[in-house]
PDB file of C-alpha atoms in Angstrom:
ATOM      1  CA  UNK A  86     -19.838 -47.935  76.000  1.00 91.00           C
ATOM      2  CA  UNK A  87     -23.496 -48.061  74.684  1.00 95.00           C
ATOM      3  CA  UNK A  88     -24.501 -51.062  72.778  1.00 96.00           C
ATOM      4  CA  UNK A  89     -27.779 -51.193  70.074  1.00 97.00           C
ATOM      5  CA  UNK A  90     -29.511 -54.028  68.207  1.00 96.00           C
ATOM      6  CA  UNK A  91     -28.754 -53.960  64.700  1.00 96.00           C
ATOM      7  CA  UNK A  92     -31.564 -54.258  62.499  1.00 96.00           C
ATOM      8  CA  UNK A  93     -29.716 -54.640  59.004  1.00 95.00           C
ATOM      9  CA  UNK A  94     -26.095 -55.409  57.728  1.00 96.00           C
ATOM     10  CA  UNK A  95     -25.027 -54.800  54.109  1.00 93.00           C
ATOM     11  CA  UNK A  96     -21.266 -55.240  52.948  1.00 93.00           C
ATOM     12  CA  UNK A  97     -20.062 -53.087  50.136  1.00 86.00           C
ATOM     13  CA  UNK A  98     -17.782 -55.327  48.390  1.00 84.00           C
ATOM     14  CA  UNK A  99     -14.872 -54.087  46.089  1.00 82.00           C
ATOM     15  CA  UNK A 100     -17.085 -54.035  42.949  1.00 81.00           C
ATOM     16  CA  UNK A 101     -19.081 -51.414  44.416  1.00 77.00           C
ATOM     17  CA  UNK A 102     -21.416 -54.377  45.069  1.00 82.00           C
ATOM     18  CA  UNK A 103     -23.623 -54.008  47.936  1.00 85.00           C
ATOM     19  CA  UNK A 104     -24.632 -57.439  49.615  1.00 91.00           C
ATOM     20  CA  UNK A 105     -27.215 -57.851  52.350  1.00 94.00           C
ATOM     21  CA  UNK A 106     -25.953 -60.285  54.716  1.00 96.00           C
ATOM     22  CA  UNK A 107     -28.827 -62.046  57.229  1.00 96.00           C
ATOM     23  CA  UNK A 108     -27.582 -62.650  60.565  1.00 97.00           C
ATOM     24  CA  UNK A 109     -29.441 -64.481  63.389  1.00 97.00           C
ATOM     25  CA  UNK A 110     -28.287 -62.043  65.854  1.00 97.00           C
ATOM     26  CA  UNK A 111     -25.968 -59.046  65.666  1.00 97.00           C
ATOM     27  CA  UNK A 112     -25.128 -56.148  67.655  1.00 97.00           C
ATOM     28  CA  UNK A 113     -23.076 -52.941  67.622  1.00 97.00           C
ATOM     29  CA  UNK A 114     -21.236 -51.321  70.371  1.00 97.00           C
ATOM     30  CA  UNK A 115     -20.384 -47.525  70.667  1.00 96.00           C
ATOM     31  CA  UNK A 116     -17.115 -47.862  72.783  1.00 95.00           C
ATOM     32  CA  UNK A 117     -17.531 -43.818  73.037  1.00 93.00           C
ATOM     33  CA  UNK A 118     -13.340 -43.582  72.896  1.00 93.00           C
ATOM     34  CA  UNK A 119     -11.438 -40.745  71.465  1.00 92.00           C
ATOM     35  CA  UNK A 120     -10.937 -42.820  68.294  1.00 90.00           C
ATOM     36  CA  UNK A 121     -14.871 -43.184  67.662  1.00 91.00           C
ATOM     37  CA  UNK A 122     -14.468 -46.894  67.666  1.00 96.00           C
ATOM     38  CA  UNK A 123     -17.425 -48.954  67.093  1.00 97.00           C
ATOM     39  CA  UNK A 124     -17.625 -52.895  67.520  1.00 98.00           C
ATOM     40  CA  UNK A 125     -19.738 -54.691  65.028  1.00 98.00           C
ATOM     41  CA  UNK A 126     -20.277 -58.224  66.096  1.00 98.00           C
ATOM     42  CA  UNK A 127     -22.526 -60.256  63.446  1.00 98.00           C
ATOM     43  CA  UNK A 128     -23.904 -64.349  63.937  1.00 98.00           C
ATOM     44  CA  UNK A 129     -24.400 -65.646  60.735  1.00 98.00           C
ATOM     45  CA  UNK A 130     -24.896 -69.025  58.869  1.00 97.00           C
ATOM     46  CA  UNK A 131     -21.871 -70.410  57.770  1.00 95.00           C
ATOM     47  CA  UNK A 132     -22.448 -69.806  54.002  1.00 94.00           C
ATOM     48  CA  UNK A 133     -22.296 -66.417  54.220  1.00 94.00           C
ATOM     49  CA  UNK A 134     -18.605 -66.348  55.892  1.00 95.00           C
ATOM     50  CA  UNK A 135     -17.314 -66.646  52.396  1.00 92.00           C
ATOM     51  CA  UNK A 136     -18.207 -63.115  51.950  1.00 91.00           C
ATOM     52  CA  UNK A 137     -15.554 -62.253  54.824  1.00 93.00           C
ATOM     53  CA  UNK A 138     -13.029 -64.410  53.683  1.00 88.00           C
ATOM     54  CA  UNK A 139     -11.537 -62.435  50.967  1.00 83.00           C
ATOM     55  CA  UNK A 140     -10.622 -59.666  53.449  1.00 89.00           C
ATOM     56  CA  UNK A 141      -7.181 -59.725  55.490  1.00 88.00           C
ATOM     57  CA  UNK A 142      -7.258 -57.844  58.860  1.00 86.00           C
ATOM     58  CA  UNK A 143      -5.771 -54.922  57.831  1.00 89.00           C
ATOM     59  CA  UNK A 144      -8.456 -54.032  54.678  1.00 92.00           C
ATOM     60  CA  UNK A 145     -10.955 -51.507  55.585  1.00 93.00           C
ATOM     61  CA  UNK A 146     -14.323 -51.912  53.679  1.00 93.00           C
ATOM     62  CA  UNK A 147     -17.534 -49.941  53.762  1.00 92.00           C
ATOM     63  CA  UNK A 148     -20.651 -51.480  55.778  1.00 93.00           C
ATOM     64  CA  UNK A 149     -24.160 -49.784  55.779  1.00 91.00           C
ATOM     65  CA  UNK A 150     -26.084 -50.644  59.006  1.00 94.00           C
ATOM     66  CA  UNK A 151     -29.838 -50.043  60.184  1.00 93.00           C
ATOM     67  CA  UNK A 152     -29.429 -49.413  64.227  1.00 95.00           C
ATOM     68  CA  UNK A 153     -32.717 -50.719  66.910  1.00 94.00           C
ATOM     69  CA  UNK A 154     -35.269 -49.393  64.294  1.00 92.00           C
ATOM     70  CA  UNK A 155     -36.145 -50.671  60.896  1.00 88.00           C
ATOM     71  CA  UNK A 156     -37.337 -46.944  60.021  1.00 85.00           C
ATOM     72  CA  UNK A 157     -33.878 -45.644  61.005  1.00 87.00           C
ATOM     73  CA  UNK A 158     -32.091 -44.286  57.769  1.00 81.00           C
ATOM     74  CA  UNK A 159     -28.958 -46.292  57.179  1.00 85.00           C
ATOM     75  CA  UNK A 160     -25.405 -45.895  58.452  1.00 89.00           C
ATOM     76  CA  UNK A 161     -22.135 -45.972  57.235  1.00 89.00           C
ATOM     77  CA  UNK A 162     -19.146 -47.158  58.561  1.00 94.00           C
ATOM     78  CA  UNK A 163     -16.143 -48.185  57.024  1.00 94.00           C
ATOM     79  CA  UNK A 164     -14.780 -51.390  59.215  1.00 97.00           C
ATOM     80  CA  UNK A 165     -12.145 -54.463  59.185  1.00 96.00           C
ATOM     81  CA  UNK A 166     -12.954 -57.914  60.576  1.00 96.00           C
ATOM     82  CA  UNK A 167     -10.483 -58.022  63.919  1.00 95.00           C
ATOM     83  CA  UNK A 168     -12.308 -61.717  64.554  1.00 95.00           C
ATOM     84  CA  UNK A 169     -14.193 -64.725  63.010  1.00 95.00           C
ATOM     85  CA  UNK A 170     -15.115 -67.952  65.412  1.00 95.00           C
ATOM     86  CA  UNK A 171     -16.756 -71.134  64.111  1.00 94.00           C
ATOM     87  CA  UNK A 172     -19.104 -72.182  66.327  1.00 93.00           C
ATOM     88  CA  UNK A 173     -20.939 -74.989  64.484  1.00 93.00           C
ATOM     89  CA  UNK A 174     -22.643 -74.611  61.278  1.00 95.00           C
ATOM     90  CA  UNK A 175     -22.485 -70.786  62.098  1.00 97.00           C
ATOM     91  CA  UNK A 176     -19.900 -68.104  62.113  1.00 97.00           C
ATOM     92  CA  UNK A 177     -19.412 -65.088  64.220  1.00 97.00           C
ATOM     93  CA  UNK A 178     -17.984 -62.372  63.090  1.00 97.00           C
ATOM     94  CA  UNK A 179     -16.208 -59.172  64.989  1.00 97.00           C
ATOM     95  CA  UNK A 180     -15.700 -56.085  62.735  1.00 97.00           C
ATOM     96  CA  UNK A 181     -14.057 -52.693  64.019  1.00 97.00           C
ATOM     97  CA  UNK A 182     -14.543 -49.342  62.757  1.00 96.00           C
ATOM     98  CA  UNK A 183     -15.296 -45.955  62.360  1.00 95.00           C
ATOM     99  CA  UNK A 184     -18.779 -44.043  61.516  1.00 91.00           C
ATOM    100  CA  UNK A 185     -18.088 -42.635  57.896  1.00 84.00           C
ATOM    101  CA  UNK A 186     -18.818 -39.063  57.672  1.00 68.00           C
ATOM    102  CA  UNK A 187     -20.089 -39.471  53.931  1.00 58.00           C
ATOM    103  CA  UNK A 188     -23.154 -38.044  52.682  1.00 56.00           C
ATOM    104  CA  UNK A 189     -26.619 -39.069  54.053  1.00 64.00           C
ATOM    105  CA  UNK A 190     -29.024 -41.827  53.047  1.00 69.00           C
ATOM    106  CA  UNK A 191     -31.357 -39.916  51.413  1.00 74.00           C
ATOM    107  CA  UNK A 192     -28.530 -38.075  49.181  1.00 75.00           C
ATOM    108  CA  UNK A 193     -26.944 -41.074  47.831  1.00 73.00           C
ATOM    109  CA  UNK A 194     -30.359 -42.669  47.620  1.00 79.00           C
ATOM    110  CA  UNK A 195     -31.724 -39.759  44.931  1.00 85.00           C
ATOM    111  CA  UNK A 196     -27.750 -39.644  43.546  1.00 81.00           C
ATOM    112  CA  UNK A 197     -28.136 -43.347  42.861  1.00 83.00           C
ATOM    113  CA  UNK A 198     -31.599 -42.748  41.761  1.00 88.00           C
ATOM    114  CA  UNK A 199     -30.517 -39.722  39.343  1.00 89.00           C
ATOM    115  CA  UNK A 200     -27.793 -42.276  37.731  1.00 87.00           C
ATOM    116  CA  UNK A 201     -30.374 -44.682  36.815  1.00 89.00           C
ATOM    117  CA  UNK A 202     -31.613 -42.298  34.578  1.00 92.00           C
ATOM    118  CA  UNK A 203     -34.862 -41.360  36.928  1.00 91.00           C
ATOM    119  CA  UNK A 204     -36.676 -38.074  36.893  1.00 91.00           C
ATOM    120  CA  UNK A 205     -40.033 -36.127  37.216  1.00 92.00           C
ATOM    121  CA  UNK A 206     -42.803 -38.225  38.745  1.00 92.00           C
ATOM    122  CA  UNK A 207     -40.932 -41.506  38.157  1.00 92.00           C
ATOM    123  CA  UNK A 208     -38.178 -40.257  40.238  1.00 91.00           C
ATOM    124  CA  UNK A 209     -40.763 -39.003  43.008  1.00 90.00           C
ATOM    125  CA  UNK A 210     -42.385 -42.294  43.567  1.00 90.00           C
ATOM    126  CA  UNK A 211     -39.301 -43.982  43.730  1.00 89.00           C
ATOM    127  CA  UNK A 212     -37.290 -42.045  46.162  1.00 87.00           C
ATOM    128  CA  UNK A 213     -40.438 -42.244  48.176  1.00 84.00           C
ATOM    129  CA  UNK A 214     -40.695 -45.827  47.882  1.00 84.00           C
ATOM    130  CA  UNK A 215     -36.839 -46.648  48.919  1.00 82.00           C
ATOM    131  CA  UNK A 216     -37.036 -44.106  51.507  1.00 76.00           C
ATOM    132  CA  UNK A 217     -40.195 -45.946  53.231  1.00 73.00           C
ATOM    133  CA  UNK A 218     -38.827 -49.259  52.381  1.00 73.00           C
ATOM    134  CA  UNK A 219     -34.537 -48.578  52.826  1.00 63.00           C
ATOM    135  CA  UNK A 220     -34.115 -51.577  50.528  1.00 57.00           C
ATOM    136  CA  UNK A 221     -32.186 -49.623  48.096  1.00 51.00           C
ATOM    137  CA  UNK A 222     -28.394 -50.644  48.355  1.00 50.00           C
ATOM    138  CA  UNK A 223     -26.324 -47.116  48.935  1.00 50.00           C
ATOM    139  CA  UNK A 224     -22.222 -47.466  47.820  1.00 46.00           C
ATOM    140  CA  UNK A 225     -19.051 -46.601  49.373  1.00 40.00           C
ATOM    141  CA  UNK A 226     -18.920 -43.197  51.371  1.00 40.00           C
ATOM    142  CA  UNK A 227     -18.087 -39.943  49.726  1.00 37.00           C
ATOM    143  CA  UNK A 228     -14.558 -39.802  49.498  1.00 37.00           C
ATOM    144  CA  UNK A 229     -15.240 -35.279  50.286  1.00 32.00           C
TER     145      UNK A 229
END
């Protein structure tokens, strides 16, 4: 098993929605099986739990991720929470799942990009300003 920092969490709810969750500490764990299992394990205020709650064990949803650097394009992995705990006025949460083998950061980022009804210059600066940034809030994985 290797384990990394995570840098960023964002959930993409079933509206297509993406929402940035802030953690206090989170981690994720490549448990390098045959399965391509990967552990998620996120410590966040307890306001944000609420987010989590609407999801039974067996729902799979998609979760973009920034691994040990903040310049590291996104990843995508489409997870289900196996654990929750209480601990206070926090919550952490354990999510399983795999690495989805959708399309990369930069292509959904100039497909998203394109939809807004970008182009030319306008569409240059932009990209180049969500690429340096990776605020931009990528959907679900390609379903190719």
């Amino acid at each position: 098993m290797k384990t990394f920092k995570l840098i960023s969490f964002q959930l993409v709810d079933k509206n297509d929605e993406t929402i940035q969750i802030p953690f206090i500490d989170a981690l994720i764990i490549n448990k390098e099986n045959e399965k391509n299992t990967w552990l998620i394990e996120l410590f966040i205020e307890r306001t944000y739990f609420s987010v989590f709650e609407n999801y039974q064990p067996q729902d799979k949803f998609p979760v973009n991720v920034i691994i040990t650097k903040a310049e590291n394009d996104p990843a995508t992995f489409l997870v289900n929470v196996i654990n929750s705990k209480v601990v206070d006025e926090y919550v952490s949460i354990l999510l399983e799942g795999t690495l989805s083998r959708s399309r990369g950061y930069a292509e959904q980022l100039l497909g998203l990009l394109l939809d807004k009804g970008l182009s030319g210059n306008e569409l240059l600066l932009a990209f180049k300003e969500e690429i340096r940034t990776k605020k931009n809030k990528v959907g679900r994985p390609s379903k190719k």
